[in-house]
Short mmCIF file of C-alpha atoms in Angstrom, two decimals:
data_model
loop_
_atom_site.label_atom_id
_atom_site.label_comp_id
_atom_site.label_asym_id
_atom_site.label_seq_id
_atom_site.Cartn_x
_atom_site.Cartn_y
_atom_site.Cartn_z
CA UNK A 1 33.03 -51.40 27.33
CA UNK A 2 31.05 -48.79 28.60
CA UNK A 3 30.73 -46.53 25.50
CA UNK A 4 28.36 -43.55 24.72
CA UNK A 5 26.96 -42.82 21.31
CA UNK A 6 26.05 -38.98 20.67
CA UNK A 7 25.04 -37.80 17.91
CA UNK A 8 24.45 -35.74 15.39
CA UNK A 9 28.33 -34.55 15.55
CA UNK A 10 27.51 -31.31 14.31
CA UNK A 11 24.89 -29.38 13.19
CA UNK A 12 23.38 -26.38 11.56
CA UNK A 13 20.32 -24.89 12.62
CA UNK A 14 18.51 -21.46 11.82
CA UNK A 15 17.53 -18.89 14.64
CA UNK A 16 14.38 -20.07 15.85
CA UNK A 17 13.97 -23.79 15.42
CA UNK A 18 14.57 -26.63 17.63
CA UNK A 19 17.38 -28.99 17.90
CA UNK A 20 17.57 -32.52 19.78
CA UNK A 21 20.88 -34.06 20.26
CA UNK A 22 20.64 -38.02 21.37
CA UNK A 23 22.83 -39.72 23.92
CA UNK A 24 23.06 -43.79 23.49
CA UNK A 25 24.41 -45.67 26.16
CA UNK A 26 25.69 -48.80 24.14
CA UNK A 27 26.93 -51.94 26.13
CA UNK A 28 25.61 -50.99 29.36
CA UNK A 29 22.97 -49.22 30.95
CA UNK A 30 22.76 -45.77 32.27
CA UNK A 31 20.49 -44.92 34.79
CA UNK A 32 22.46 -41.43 35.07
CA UNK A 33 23.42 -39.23 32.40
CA UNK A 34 25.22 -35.59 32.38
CA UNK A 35 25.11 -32.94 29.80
CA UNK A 36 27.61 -30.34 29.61
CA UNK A 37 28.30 -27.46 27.48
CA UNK A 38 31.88 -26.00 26.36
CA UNK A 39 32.76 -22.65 24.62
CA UNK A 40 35.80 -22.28 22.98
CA UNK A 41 39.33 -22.43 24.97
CA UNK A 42 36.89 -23.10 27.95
CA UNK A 43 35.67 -25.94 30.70
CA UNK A 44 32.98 -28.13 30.26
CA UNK A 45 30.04 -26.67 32.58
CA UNK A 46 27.73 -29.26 34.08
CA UNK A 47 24.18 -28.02 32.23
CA UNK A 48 22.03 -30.76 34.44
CA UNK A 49 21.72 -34.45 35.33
CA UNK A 50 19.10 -36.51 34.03
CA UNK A 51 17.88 -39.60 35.98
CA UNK A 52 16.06 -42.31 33.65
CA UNK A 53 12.24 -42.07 34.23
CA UNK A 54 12.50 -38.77 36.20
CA UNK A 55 12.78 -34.61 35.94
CA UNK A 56 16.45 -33.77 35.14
CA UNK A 57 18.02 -31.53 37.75
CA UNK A 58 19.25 -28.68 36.21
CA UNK A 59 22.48 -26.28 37.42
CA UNK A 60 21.74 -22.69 38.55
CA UNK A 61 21.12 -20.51 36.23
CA UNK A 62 20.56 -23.26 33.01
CA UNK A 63 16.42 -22.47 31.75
CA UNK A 64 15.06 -25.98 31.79
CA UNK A 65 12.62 -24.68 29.37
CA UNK A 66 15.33 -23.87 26.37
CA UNK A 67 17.08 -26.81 27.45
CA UNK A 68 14.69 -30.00 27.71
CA UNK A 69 15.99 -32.96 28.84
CA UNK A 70 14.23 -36.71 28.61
CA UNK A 71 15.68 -39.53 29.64
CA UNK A 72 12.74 -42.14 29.33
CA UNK A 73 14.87 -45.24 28.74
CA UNK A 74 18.05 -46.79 30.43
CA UNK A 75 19.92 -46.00 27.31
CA UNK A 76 18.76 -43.20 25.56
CA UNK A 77 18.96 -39.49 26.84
CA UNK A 78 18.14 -36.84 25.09
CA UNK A 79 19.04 -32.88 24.64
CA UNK A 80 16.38 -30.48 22.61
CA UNK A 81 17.77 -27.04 22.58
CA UNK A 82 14.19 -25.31 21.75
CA UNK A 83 14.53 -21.88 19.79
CA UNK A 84 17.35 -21.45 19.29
CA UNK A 85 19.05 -18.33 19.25
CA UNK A 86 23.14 -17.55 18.21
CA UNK A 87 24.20 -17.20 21.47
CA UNK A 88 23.16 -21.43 21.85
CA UNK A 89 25.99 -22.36 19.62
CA UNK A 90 28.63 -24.75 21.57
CA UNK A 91 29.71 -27.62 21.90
CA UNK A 92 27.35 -30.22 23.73
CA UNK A 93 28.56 -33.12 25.31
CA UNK A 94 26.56 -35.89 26.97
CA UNK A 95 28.30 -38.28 30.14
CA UNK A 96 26.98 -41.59 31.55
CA UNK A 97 28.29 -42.90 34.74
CA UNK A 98 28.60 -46.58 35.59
CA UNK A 99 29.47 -48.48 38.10
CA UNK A 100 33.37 -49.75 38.20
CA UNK A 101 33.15 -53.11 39.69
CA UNK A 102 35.11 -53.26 43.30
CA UNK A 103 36.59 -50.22 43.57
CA UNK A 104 33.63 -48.02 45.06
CA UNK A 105 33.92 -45.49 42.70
CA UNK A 106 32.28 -45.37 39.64
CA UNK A 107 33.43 -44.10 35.96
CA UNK A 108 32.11 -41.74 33.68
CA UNK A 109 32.37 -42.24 30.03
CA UNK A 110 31.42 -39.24 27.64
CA UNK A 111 29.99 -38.99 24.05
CA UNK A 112 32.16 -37.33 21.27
CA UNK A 113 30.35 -34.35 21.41
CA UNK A 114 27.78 -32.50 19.44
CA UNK A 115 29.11 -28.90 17.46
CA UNK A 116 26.18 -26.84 16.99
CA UNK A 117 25.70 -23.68 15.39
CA UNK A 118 22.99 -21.62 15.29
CA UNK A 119 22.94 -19.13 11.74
CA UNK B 1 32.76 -29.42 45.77
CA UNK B 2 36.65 -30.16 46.40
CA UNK B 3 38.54 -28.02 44.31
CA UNK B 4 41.68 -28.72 42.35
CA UNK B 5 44.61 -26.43 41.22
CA UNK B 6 46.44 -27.01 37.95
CA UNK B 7 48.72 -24.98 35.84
CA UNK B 8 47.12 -23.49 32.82
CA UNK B 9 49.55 -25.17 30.29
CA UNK B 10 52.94 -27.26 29.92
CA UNK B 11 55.00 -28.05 27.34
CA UNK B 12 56.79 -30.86 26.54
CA UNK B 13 58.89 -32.97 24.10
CA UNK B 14 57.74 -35.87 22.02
CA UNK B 15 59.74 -39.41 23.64
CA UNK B 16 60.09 -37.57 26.98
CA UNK B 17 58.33 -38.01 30.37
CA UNK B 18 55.51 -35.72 30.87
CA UNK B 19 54.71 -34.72 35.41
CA UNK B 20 51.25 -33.14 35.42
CA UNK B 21 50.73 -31.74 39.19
CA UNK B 22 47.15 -31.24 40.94
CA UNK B 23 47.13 -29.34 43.92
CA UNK B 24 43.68 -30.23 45.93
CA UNK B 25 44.69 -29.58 49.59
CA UNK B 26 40.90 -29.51 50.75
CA UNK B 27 40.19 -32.94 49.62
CA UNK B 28 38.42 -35.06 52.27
CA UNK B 29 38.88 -38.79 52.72
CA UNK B 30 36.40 -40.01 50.85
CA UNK B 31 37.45 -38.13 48.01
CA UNK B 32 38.79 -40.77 45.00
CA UNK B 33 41.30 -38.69 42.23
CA UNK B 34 40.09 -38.92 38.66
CA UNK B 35 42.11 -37.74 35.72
CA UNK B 36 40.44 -37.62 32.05
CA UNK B 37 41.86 -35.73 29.22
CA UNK B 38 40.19 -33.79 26.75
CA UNK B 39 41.43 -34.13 22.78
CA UNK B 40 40.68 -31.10 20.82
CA UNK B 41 37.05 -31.27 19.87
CA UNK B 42 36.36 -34.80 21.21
CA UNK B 43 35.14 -35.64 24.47
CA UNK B 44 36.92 -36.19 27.50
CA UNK B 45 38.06 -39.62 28.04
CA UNK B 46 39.10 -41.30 31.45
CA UNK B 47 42.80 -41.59 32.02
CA UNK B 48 43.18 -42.84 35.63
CA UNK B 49 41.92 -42.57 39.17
CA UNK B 50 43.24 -43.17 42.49
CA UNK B 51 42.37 -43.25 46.04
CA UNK B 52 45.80 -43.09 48.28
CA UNK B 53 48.08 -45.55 46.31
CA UNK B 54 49.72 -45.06 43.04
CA UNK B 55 47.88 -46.10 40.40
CA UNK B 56 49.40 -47.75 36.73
CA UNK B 57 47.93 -48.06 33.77
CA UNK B 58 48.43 -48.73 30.24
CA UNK B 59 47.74 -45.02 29.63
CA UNK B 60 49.65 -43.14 32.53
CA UNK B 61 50.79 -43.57 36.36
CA UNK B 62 49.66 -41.93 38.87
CA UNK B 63 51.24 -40.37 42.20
CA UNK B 64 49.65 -39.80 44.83
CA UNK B 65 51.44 -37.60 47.77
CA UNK B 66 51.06 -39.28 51.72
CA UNK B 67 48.31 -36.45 52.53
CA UNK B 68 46.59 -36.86 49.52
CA UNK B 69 46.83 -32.84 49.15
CA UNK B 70 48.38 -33.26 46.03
CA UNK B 71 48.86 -36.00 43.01
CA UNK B 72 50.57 -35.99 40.11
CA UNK B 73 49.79 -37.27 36.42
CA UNK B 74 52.80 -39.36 34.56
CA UNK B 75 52.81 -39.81 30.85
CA UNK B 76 55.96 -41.88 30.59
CA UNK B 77 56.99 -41.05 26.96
CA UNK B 78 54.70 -38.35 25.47
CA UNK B 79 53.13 -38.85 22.04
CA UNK B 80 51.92 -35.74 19.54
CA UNK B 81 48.87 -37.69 20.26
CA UNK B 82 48.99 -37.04 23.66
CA UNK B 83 48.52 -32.75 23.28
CA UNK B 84 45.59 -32.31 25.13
CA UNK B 85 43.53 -30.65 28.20
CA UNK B 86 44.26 -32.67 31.15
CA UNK B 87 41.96 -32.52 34.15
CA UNK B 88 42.58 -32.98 37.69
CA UNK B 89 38.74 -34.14 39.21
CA UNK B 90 37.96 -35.39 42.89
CA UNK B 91 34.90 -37.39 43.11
CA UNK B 92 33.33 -38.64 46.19
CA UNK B 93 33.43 -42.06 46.92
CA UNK B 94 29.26 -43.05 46.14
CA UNK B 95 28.96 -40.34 45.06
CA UNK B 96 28.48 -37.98 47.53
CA UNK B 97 25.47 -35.89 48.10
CA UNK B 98 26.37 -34.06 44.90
CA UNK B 99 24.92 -37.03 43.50
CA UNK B 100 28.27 -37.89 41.91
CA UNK B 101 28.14 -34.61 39.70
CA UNK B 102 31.88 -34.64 37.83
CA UNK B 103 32.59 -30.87 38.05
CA UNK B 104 35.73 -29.50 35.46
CA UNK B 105 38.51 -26.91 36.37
CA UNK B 106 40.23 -25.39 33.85
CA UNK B 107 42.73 -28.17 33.49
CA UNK B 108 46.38 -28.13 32.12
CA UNK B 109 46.72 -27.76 27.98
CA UNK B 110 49.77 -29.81 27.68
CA UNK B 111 51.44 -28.91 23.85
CA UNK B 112 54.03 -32.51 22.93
CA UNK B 113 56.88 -31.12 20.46
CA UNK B 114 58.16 -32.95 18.01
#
């Protein structure tokens, strides 16, 4: 249980254009969601939490405007990455969190990820 | 945020036991011990967590020390599969005022030998 469907996997985009990467929370429903980005060799970095019919909060120093995060339904969250540029290109990964029955602390499950490039 | 210590990389032979340590000697009581591990180009995935006892699973054990300043990850017998970035995470228990934000390190790349 408790799976996350991201897609697309990867993608190709050209400098300029916009790019929206979908989070699916399948078998359960996810009233918060994370998205993080990774560079190569490096740690995911928390890019902002999105709350379902709500603003996302976004980490210091991520431009909610080149980043836009919706999260209108308890299973869908989405990432648009609007123009953009080269230095966009990462790996995007999306996290859900629900609630682990009886033991106070709740899981995380995360999507497979989303490669994109930007040519 | 609590932070966690781990060593940057470990090696280790396929069929053998595998100790990944976590140093996190400001964790506070509330503080539950996640480990998830990251296979290359995938997500991370949840491994275990623990609060003060030792936790088994059908993935991995884990050890947690009497002051809870330190745990330790145990893959039993260590697959190829297994080659990974592990990481160490404490989350709060309800999540805290952080509002149960699950913050990486740098985690240990652990490299299984055949």
């Amino acid at each position: 249980g408790a799976v996350v469907s991201q897609h697309p996997s990867r993608v190709i985009c050209k400098s300029g254009t916009s790019v929206k990467i979908e989070c699916r929370s399948l078998d359960f429903q996810a009233t918060t969601m994370f998205w993080y980005r990774q560079f190569p060799k490096k740690s995911l970095m928390l890019m902002a939490t999105s709350n379902e019919g709500s603003k996302a909060t976004y980490e210091q120093g991520v431009e909610k405007d080149k980043f836009l995060i919706n999260h209108a339904s308890l299973t869908l969250s989405t990432l648009t990455v609007t123009s953009a540029h080269p230095e966009d290109s990462s790996f995007y990964i999306c996290s859900a969190r629900f609630h682990l029955l009886g033991q106070g602390a709740g899981g995380y499950t995360f999507g497979s990820g989303t490669r994109l490039t930007v040519v | 945020d609590a932070k966690t210590t781990q060593p940057n990389s470990m090696e280790s032979n396929e069929e053998e036991p595998v100790h990944l340590p976590c140093n996190h000697s400001t964790i506070s009581g509330t503080d539950y011990i996640h480990w998830y591990r990251q296979l290359p180009s995938q997500g991370p995935e949840y491994v275990i967590h623990g609060l003060t006892s030792n936790v088994n699973n059908r993935m991995a054990s884990l050890a947690i020390a009497e002051d809870r300043k330190s745990s330790t990850l145990i893959l039993h017998r260590a697959t190829l599969r297994d080659a990974a970035v592990y990481y160490c995470i404490l989350r709060p228990f309800g999540f805290g005022n952080q509002g149960g934000k699950l913050i990486f390190g740098q985690g240990t790349e652990l490299s299984v030998k055949p």
